[in-house]
Amino acid sequence: MGRPRRAAGTTPQHAGHTETTPRSAPDRLLAVLGAFDHAHPALSLTDISRRAGLSLTTAHRLVGALTEWGALERDPSGVYHVGLRLWEIAALAPRGLALRQVALPYLEDLYEATHENVQLAVRDGNEVVYIEWISGRSAVGVRIKVGARWPLHATGVGLALLANTDAEFQAAYCAEPLAAFTPHTLTDPARLRRILADVRRTGCAVSTRQVTEDALSVAAPVRGVDGTVVAAASVVVPVRDAHVPALIPSVRLAARGISRALGWHPERPEQRERS
């Protein structure tokens, strides 16, 4: 069913600086990289040791190796940041920068049509990961940035992605506790299942005031060459000014354009959108 849900922008925390359980060398190396997130983009060696749950000696050795390779960079103050070598590797991910490059012209068209916040996201287990964000003119409260994660049920792109997973995955997801971020976040499994069915029927998802009290998003699925959903595109607007019927065609058009650019041909019977 994928990884357990966690709050966006967090990593597992470890008390103290001593390793309490035996861990393999790859596990320790990944723990060092995992110490960095959107809330902690710059860390001292001591911070890395604590957040990775490693002894200071082990952290020092691994950080040195990662810095020499280019995965980490050390600034003049002695603080570490994620290095450009990781960005180079990430550019090869088909659901990352490669997808972003194909989608960007259509996302820019969606921005020009709405002048609102536009986003592109993919699913990773139980979470949605944002791989592109174009900031709009509105002052709507946005808690999203490229690389950020949120539970699938709490966002428009997440609902569009979740609705197009298999029935077994959806059942397992709805059976778990659904995290709430505002009083309007979907936390009732029965209601979530009804909404997912509606998303499949209409081909779009509307998420209202789920992450922040002032935002509404409209999302549509993006399909790959074989017709499976590989991403979702959306526009985020202030809920007070939202005119959903006018937004839906623009979002659908952008998602369909990206899908075609990825090789999807809706005229082929095996690639038609599921209703």
PDB file of N, CA and C in Angstrom, residues 114-186:
ATOM      1  N   THR A 114      -5.606  31.703 -16.583  1.00  0.00           N
ATOM      2  CA  THR A 114      -6.214  31.940 -15.263  1.00  0.00           C
ATOM      3  C   THR A 114      -5.479  32.976 -14.416  1.00  0.00           C
ATOM      4  N   HIS A 115      -4.169  33.120 -14.634  1.00  0.00           N
ATOM      5  CA  HIS A 115      -3.301  33.960 -13.798  1.00  0.00           C
ATOM      6  C   HIS A 115      -3.392  33.581 -12.324  1.00  0.00           C
ATOM      7  N   GLU A 116      -3.610  32.286 -12.102  1.00  0.00           N
ATOM      8  CA  GLU A 116      -3.667  31.752 -10.748  1.00  0.00           C
ATOM      9  C   GLU A 116      -2.562  30.715 -10.559  1.00  0.00           C
ATOM     10  N   ASN A 117      -2.438  30.200  -9.345  1.00  0.00           N
ATOM     11  CA  ASN A 117      -1.419  29.207  -9.031  1.00  0.00           C
ATOM     12  C   ASN A 117      -1.678  27.921  -9.812  1.00  0.00           C
ATOM     13  N   VAL A 118      -0.644  27.438 -10.494  1.00  0.00           N
ATOM     14  CA  VAL A 118      -0.746  26.229 -11.304  1.00  0.00           C
ATOM     15  C   VAL A 118       0.274  25.221 -10.787  1.00  0.00           C
ATOM     16  N   GLN A 119      -0.104  23.946 -10.759  1.00  0.00           N
ATOM     17  CA  GLN A 119       0.788  22.933 -10.219  1.00  0.00           C
ATOM     18  C   GLN A 119       0.694  21.630 -10.995  1.00  0.00           C
ATOM     19  N   LEU A 120       1.771  20.849 -10.897  1.00  0.00           N
ATOM     20  CA  LEU A 120       1.832  19.515 -11.471  1.00  0.00           C
ATOM     21  C   LEU A 120       2.369  18.589 -10.393  1.00  0.00           C
ATOM     22  N   ALA A 121       1.745  17.416 -10.238  1.00  0.00           N
ATOM     23  CA  ALA A 121       2.135  16.517  -9.161  1.00  0.00           C
ATOM     24  C   ALA A 121       2.055  15.070  -9.610  1.00  0.00           C
ATOM     25  N   VAL A 122       2.799  14.215  -8.920  1.00  0.00           N
ATOM     26  CA  VAL A 122       2.762  12.771  -9.155  1.00  0.00           C
ATOM     27  C   VAL A 122       2.492  12.076  -7.823  1.00  0.00           C
ATOM     28  N   ARG A 123       2.117  10.801  -7.898  1.00  0.00           N
ATOM     29  CA  ARG A 123       1.871  10.016  -6.679  1.00  0.00           C
ATOM     30  C   ARG A 123       3.110   9.221  -6.303  1.00  0.00           C
ATOM     31  N   ASP A 124       3.419   9.227  -5.014  1.00  0.00           N
ATOM     32  CA  ASP A 124       4.477   8.382  -4.471  1.00  0.00           C
ATOM     33  C   ASP A 124       3.891   7.672  -3.255  1.00  0.00           C
ATOM     34  N   GLY A 125       3.457   6.439  -3.438  1.00  0.00           N
ATOM     35  CA  GLY A 125       2.814   5.717  -2.343  1.00  0.00           C
ATOM     36  C   GLY A 125       1.514   6.390  -1.951  1.00  0.00           C
ATOM     37  N   ASN A 126       1.400   6.756  -0.687  1.00  0.00           N
ATOM     38  CA  ASN A 126       0.184   7.384  -0.167  1.00  0.00           C
ATOM     39  C   ASN A 126       0.217   8.897  -0.238  1.00  0.00           C
ATOM     40  N   GLU A 127       1.218   9.440  -0.893  1.00  0.00           N
ATOM     41  CA  GLU A 127       1.392  10.885  -0.912  1.00  0.00           C
ATOM     42  C   GLU A 127       1.437  11.431  -2.327  1.00  0.00           C
ATOM     43  N   VAL A 128       1.152  12.721  -2.445  1.00  0.00           N
ATOM     44  CA  VAL A 128       1.332  13.443  -3.685  1.00  0.00           C
ATOM     45  C   VAL A 128       2.621  14.251  -3.549  1.00  0.00           C
ATOM     46  N   VAL A 129       3.416  14.275  -4.625  1.00  0.00           N
ATOM     47  CA  VAL A 129       4.668  15.025  -4.649  1.00  0.00           C
ATOM     48  C   VAL A 129       4.579  16.059  -5.762  1.00  0.00           C
ATOM     49  N   TYR A 130       4.823  17.311  -5.423  1.00  0.00           N
ATOM     50  CA  TYR A 130       4.727  18.394  -6.400  1.00  0.00           C
ATOM     51  C   TYR A 130       6.039  18.533  -7.165  1.00  0.00           C
ATOM     52  N   ILE A 131       5.955  18.484  -8.504  1.00  0.00           N
ATOM     53  CA  ILE A 131       7.171  18.582  -9.312  1.00  0.00           C
ATOM     54  C   ILE A 131       7.234  19.890 -10.095  1.00  0.00           C
ATOM     55  N   GLU A 132       6.160  20.672 -10.084  1.00  0.00           N
ATOM     56  CA  GLU A 132       6.189  22.003 -10.678  1.00  0.00           C
ATOM     57  C   GLU A 132       5.138  22.879 -10.028  1.00  0.00           C
ATOM     58  N   TRP A 133       5.465  24.165  -9.904  1.00  0.00           N
ATOM     59  CA  TRP A 133       4.534  25.136  -9.319  1.00  0.00           C
ATOM     60  C   TRP A 133       4.780  26.475  -9.981  1.00  0.00           C
ATOM     61  N   ILE A 134       3.733  27.072 -10.552  1.00  0.00           N
ATOM     62  CA  ILE A 134       3.808  28.422 -11.101  1.00  0.00           C
ATOM     63  C   ILE A 134       2.942  29.309 -10.224  1.00  0.00           C
ATOM     64  N   SER A 135       3.556  30.303  -9.613  1.00  0.00           N
ATOM     65  CA  SER A 135       2.848  31.147  -8.650  1.00  0.00           C
ATOM     66  C   SER A 135       1.966  32.156  -9.356  1.00  0.00           C
ATOM     67  N   GLY A 136       0.719  32.266  -8.901  1.00  0.00           N
ATOM     68  CA  GLY A 136      -0.249  33.181  -9.486  1.00  0.00           C
ATOM     69  C   GLY A 136      -0.262  34.520  -8.789  1.00  0.00           C
ATOM     70  N   ARG A 137      -1.152  35.383  -9.257  1.00  0.00           N
ATOM     71  CA  ARG A 137      -1.199  36.755  -8.745  1.00  0.00           C
ATOM     72  C   ARG A 137      -1.990  36.871  -7.444  1.00  0.00           C
ATOM     73  N   SER A 138      -2.817  35.871  -7.151  1.00  0.00           N
ATOM     74  CA  SER A 138      -3.682  35.981  -5.978  1.00  0.00           C
ATOM     75  C   SER A 138      -2.893  35.776  -4.692  1.00  0.00           C
ATOM     76  N   ALA A 139      -3.451  36.227  -3.608  1.00  0.00           N
ATOM     77  CA  ALA A 139      -2.812  36.105  -2.299  1.00  0.00           C
ATOM     78  C   ALA A 139      -3.304  34.877  -1.553  1.00  0.00           C
ATOM     79  N   VAL A 140      -3.822  33.898  -2.313  1.00  0.00           N
ATOM     80  CA  VAL A 140      -4.339  32.695  -1.670  1.00  0.00           C
ATOM     81  C   VAL A 140      -3.222  32.032  -0.869  1.00  0.00           C
ATOM     82  N   GLY A 141      -3.578  31.524   0.303  1.00  0.00           N
ATOM     83  CA  GLY A 141      -2.594  30.867   1.152  1.00  0.00           C
ATOM     84  C   GLY A 141      -2.109  29.576   0.527  1.00  0.00           C
ATOM     85  N   VAL A 142      -0.837  29.535   0.150  1.00  0.00           N
ATOM     86  CA  VAL A 142      -0.270  28.373  -0.514  1.00  0.00           C
ATOM     87  C   VAL A 142       0.799  27.758   0.369  1.00  0.00           C
ATOM     88  N   ARG A 143       0.657  26.471   0.663  1.00  0.00           N
ATOM     89  CA  ARG A 143       1.640  25.766   1.470  1.00  0.00           C
ATOM     90  C   ARG A 143       2.310  24.674   0.644  1.00  0.00           C
ATOM     91  N   ILE A 144       2.502  24.974  -0.623  1.00  0.00           N
ATOM     92  CA  ILE A 144       3.072  24.009  -1.558  1.00  0.00           C
ATOM     93  C   ILE A 144       4.332  24.599  -2.175  1.00  0.00           C
ATOM     94  N   LYS A 145       5.329  23.764  -2.370  1.00  0.00           N
ATOM     95  CA  LYS A 145       6.499  24.121  -3.151  1.00  0.00           C
ATOM     96  C   LYS A 145       6.980  22.865  -3.859  1.00  0.00           C
ATOM     97  N   VAL A 146       7.838  23.039  -4.852  1.00  0.00           N
ATOM     98  CA  VAL A 146       8.345  21.887  -5.586  1.00  0.00           C
ATOM     99  C   VAL A 146       9.043  20.935  -4.621  1.00  0.00           C
ATOM    100  N   GLY A 147       8.671  19.654  -4.692  1.00  0.00           N
ATOM    101  CA  GLY A 147       9.228  18.644  -3.804  1.00  0.00           C
ATOM    102  C   GLY A 147       8.406  18.405  -2.553  1.00  0.00           C
ATOM    103  N   ALA A 148       7.414  19.259  -2.287  1.00  0.00           N
ATOM    104  CA  ALA A 148       6.581  19.089  -1.097  1.00  0.00           C
ATOM    105  C   ALA A 148       5.666  17.882  -1.248  1.00  0.00           C
ATOM    106  N   ARG A 149       5.275  17.322  -0.122  1.00  0.00           N
ATOM    107  CA  ARG A 149       4.406  16.153  -0.090  1.00  0.00           C
ATOM    108  C   ARG A 149       3.172  16.441   0.777  1.00  0.00           C
ATOM    109  N   TRP A 150       2.034  15.889   0.333  1.00  0.00           N
ATOM    110  CA  TRP A 150       0.814  15.936   1.129  1.00  0.00           C
ATOM    111  C   TRP A 150       0.079  14.613   0.949  1.00  0.00           C
ATOM    112  N   PRO A 151      -0.729  14.224   1.928  1.00  0.00           N
ATOM    113  CA  PRO A 151      -1.542  13.012   1.759  1.00  0.00           C
ATOM    114  C   PRO A 151      -2.474  13.164   0.559  1.00  0.00           C
ATOM    115  N   LEU A 152      -2.734  12.078  -0.118  1.00  0.00           N
ATOM    116  CA  LEU A 152      -3.513  12.120  -1.355  1.00  0.00           C
ATOM    117  C   LEU A 152      -4.896  12.729  -1.176  1.00  0.00           C
ATOM    118  N   HIS A 153      -5.560  12.446  -0.059  1.00  0.00           N
ATOM    119  CA  HIS A 153      -6.951  12.866   0.093  1.00  0.00           C
ATOM    120  C   HIS A 153      -7.117  14.360   0.338  1.00  0.00           C
ATOM    121  N   ALA A 154      -6.019  15.082   0.622  1.00  0.00           N
ATOM    122  CA  ALA A 154      -6.136  16.456   1.099  1.00  0.00           C
ATOM    123  C   ALA A 154      -5.980  17.514   0.007  1.00  0.00           C
ATOM    124  N   THR A 155      -5.708  17.124  -1.230  1.00  0.00           N
ATOM    125  CA  THR A 155      -5.495  18.099  -2.292  1.00  0.00           C
ATOM    126  C   THR A 155      -6.232  17.683  -3.555  1.00  0.00           C
ATOM    127  N   GLY A 156      -6.424  18.650  -4.455  1.00  0.00           N
ATOM    128  CA  GLY A 156      -7.087  18.341  -5.714  1.00  0.00           C
ATOM    129  C   GLY A 156      -6.289  17.367  -6.563  1.00  0.00           C
ATOM    130  N   VAL A 157      -4.975  17.625  -6.710  1.00  0.00           N
ATOM    131  CA  VAL A 157      -4.156  16.705  -7.499  1.00  0.00           C
ATOM    132  C   VAL A 157      -4.119  15.328  -6.848  1.00  0.00           C
ATOM    133  N   GLY A 158      -4.117  15.290  -5.523  1.00  0.00           N
ATOM    134  CA  GLY A 158      -4.114  14.015  -4.819  1.00  0.00           C
ATOM    135  C   GLY A 158      -5.385  13.228  -5.068  1.00  0.00           C
ATOM    136  N   LEU A 159      -6.528  13.909  -5.064  1.00  0.00           N
ATOM    137  CA  LEU A 159      -7.797  13.233  -5.331  1.00  0.00           C
ATOM    138  C   LEU A 159      -7.842  12.705  -6.766  1.00  0.00           C
ATOM    139  N   ALA A 160      -7.319  13.501  -7.716  1.00  0.00           N
ATOM    140  CA  ALA A 160      -7.299  13.056  -9.109  1.00  0.00           C
ATOM    141  C   ALA A 160      -6.426  11.816  -9.268  1.00  0.00           C
ATOM    142  N   LEU A 161      -5.323  11.771  -8.539  1.00  0.00           N
ATOM    143  CA  LEU A 161      -4.427  10.615  -8.609  1.00  0.00           C
ATOM    144  C   LEU A 161      -5.012   9.409  -7.889  1.00  0.00           C
ATOM    145  N   LEU A 162      -5.536   9.630  -6.692  1.00  0.00           N
ATOM    146  CA  LEU A 162      -6.090   8.537  -5.896  1.00  0.00           C
ATOM    147  C   LEU A 162      -7.278   7.897  -6.601  1.00  0.00           C
ATOM    148  N   ALA A 163      -8.103   8.706  -7.233  1.00  0.00           N
ATOM    149  CA  ALA A 163      -9.295   8.184  -7.910  1.00  0.00           C
ATOM    150  C   ALA A 163      -8.940   7.244  -9.057  1.00  0.00           C
ATOM    151  N   ASN A 164      -7.720   7.357  -9.559  1.00  0.00           N
ATOM    152  CA  ASN A 164      -7.312   6.543 -10.698  1.00  0.00           C
ATOM    153  C   ASN A 164      -6.349   5.427 -10.324  1.00  0.00           C
ATOM    154  N   THR A 165      -6.263   5.111  -9.025  1.00  0.00           N
ATOM    155  CA  THR A 165      -5.535   3.924  -8.588  1.00  0.00           C
ATOM    156  C   THR A 165      -6.505   2.742  -8.596  1.00  0.00           C
ATOM    157  N   ASP A 166      -5.984   1.541  -8.377  1.00  0.00           N
ATOM    158  CA  ASP A 166      -6.860   0.373  -8.403  1.00  0.00           C
ATOM    159  C   ASP A 166      -7.731   0.324  -7.148  1.00  0.00           C
ATOM    160  N   ALA A 167      -8.796  -0.443  -7.236  1.00  0.00           N
ATOM    161  CA  ALA A 167      -9.794  -0.500  -6.156  1.00  0.00           C
ATOM    162  C   ALA A 167      -9.192  -0.991  -4.847  1.00  0.00           C
ATOM    163  N   GLU A 168      -8.252  -1.913  -4.924  1.00  0.00           N
ATOM    164  CA  GLU A 168      -7.627  -2.448  -3.708  1.00  0.00           C
ATOM    165  C   GLU A 168      -6.837  -1.364  -2.980  1.00  0.00           C
ATOM    166  N   PHE A 169      -6.091  -0.567  -3.737  1.00  0.00           N
ATOM    167  CA  PHE A 169      -5.318   0.518  -3.127  1.00  0.00           C
ATOM    168  C   PHE A 169      -6.255   1.532  -2.479  1.00  0.00           C
ATOM    169  N   GLN A 170      -7.313   1.905  -3.185  1.00  0.00           N
ATOM    170  CA  GLN A 170      -8.250   2.884  -2.643  1.00  0.00           C
ATOM    171  C   GLN A 170      -8.904   2.378  -1.362  1.00  0.00           C
ATOM    172  N   ALA A 171      -9.279   1.108  -1.339  1.00  0.00           N
ATOM    173  CA  ALA A 171      -9.917   0.543  -0.151  1.00  0.00           C
ATOM    174  C   ALA A 171      -8.956   0.577   1.039  1.00  0.00           C
ATOM    175  N   ALA A 172      -7.704   0.219   0.793  1.00  0.00           N
ATOM    176  CA  ALA A 172      -6.723   0.223   1.868  1.00  0.00           C
ATOM    177  C   ALA A 172      -6.454   1.645   2.347  1.00  0.00           C
ATOM    178  N   TYR A 173      -6.392   2.596   1.417  1.00  0.00           N
ATOM    179  CA  TYR A 173      -6.149   3.987   1.790  1.00  0.00           C
ATOM    180  C   TYR A 173      -7.289   4.519   2.653  1.00  0.00           C
ATOM    181  N   CYS A 174      -8.515   4.264   2.221  1.00  0.00           N
ATOM    182  CA  CYS A 174      -9.675   4.769   2.963  1.00  0.00           C
ATOM    183  C   CYS A 174      -9.820   4.097   4.328  1.00  0.00           C
ATOM    184  N   ALA A 175      -9.210   2.932   4.495  1.00  0.00           N
ATOM    185  CA  ALA A 175      -9.305   2.218   5.767  1.00  0.00           C
ATOM    186  C   ALA A 175      -8.358   2.787   6.820  1.00  0.00           C
ATOM    187  N   GLU A 176      -7.386   3.578   6.392  1.00  0.00           N
ATOM    188  CA  GLU A 176      -6.432   4.171   7.326  1.00  0.00           C
ATOM    189  C   GLU A 176      -6.959   5.503   7.845  1.00  0.00           C
ATOM    190  N   PRO A 177      -6.441   5.980   8.981  1.00  0.00           N
ATOM    191  CA  PRO A 177      -6.840   7.307   9.479  1.00  0.00           C
ATOM    192  C   PRO A 177      -6.490   8.378   8.455  1.00  0.00           C
ATOM    193  N   LEU A 178      -7.401   9.301   8.216  1.00  0.00           N
ATOM    194  CA  LEU A 178      -7.201  10.366   7.243  1.00  0.00           C
ATOM    195  C   LEU A 178      -6.847  11.651   7.983  1.00  0.00           C
ATOM    196  N   ALA A 179      -5.627  12.125   7.778  1.00  0.00           N
ATOM    197  CA  ALA A 179      -5.134  13.302   8.499  1.00  0.00           C
ATOM    198  C   ALA A 179      -5.938  14.541   8.125  1.00  0.00           C
ATOM    199  N   ALA A 180      -6.209  15.397   9.116  1.00  0.00           N
ATOM    200  CA  ALA A 180      -6.957  16.636   8.902  1.00  0.00           C
ATOM    201  C   ALA A 180      -6.025  17.832   9.063  1.00  0.00           C
ATOM    202  N   PHE A 181      -6.194  18.819   8.175  1.00  0.00           N
ATOM    203  CA  PHE A 181      -5.383  20.034   8.237  1.00  0.00           C
ATOM    204  C   PHE A 181      -6.244  21.272   8.466  1.00  0.00           C
ATOM    205  N   THR A 182      -7.521  21.192   8.123  1.00  0.00           N
ATOM    206  CA  THR A 182      -8.507  22.220   8.426  1.00  0.00           C
ATOM    207  C   THR A 182      -9.801  21.491   8.783  1.00  0.00           C
ATOM    208  N   PRO A 183     -10.796  22.198   9.284  1.00  0.00           N
ATOM    209  CA  PRO A 183     -12.086  21.538   9.552  1.00  0.00           C
ATOM    210  C   PRO A 183     -12.751  20.987   8.295  1.00  0.00           C
ATOM    211  N   HIS A 184     -12.262  21.371   7.119  1.00  0.00           N
ATOM    212  CA  HIS A 184     -12.886  20.952   5.868  1.00  0.00           C
ATOM    213  C   HIS A 184     -12.154  19.796   5.195  1.00  0.00           C
ATOM    214  N   THR A 185     -11.062  19.336   5.777  1.00  0.00           N
ATOM    215  CA  THR A 185     -10.320  18.228   5.179  1.00  0.00           C
ATOM    216  C   THR A 185     -11.171  16.959   5.196  1.00  0.00           C
ATOM    217  N   LEU A 186     -11.107  16.203   4.096  1.00  0.00           N
ATOM    218  CA  LEU A 186     -11.856  14.948   3.998  1.00  0.00           C
ATOM    219  C   LEU A 186     -11.297  13.920   4.979  1.00  0.00           C
TER     220      LEU A 186
END
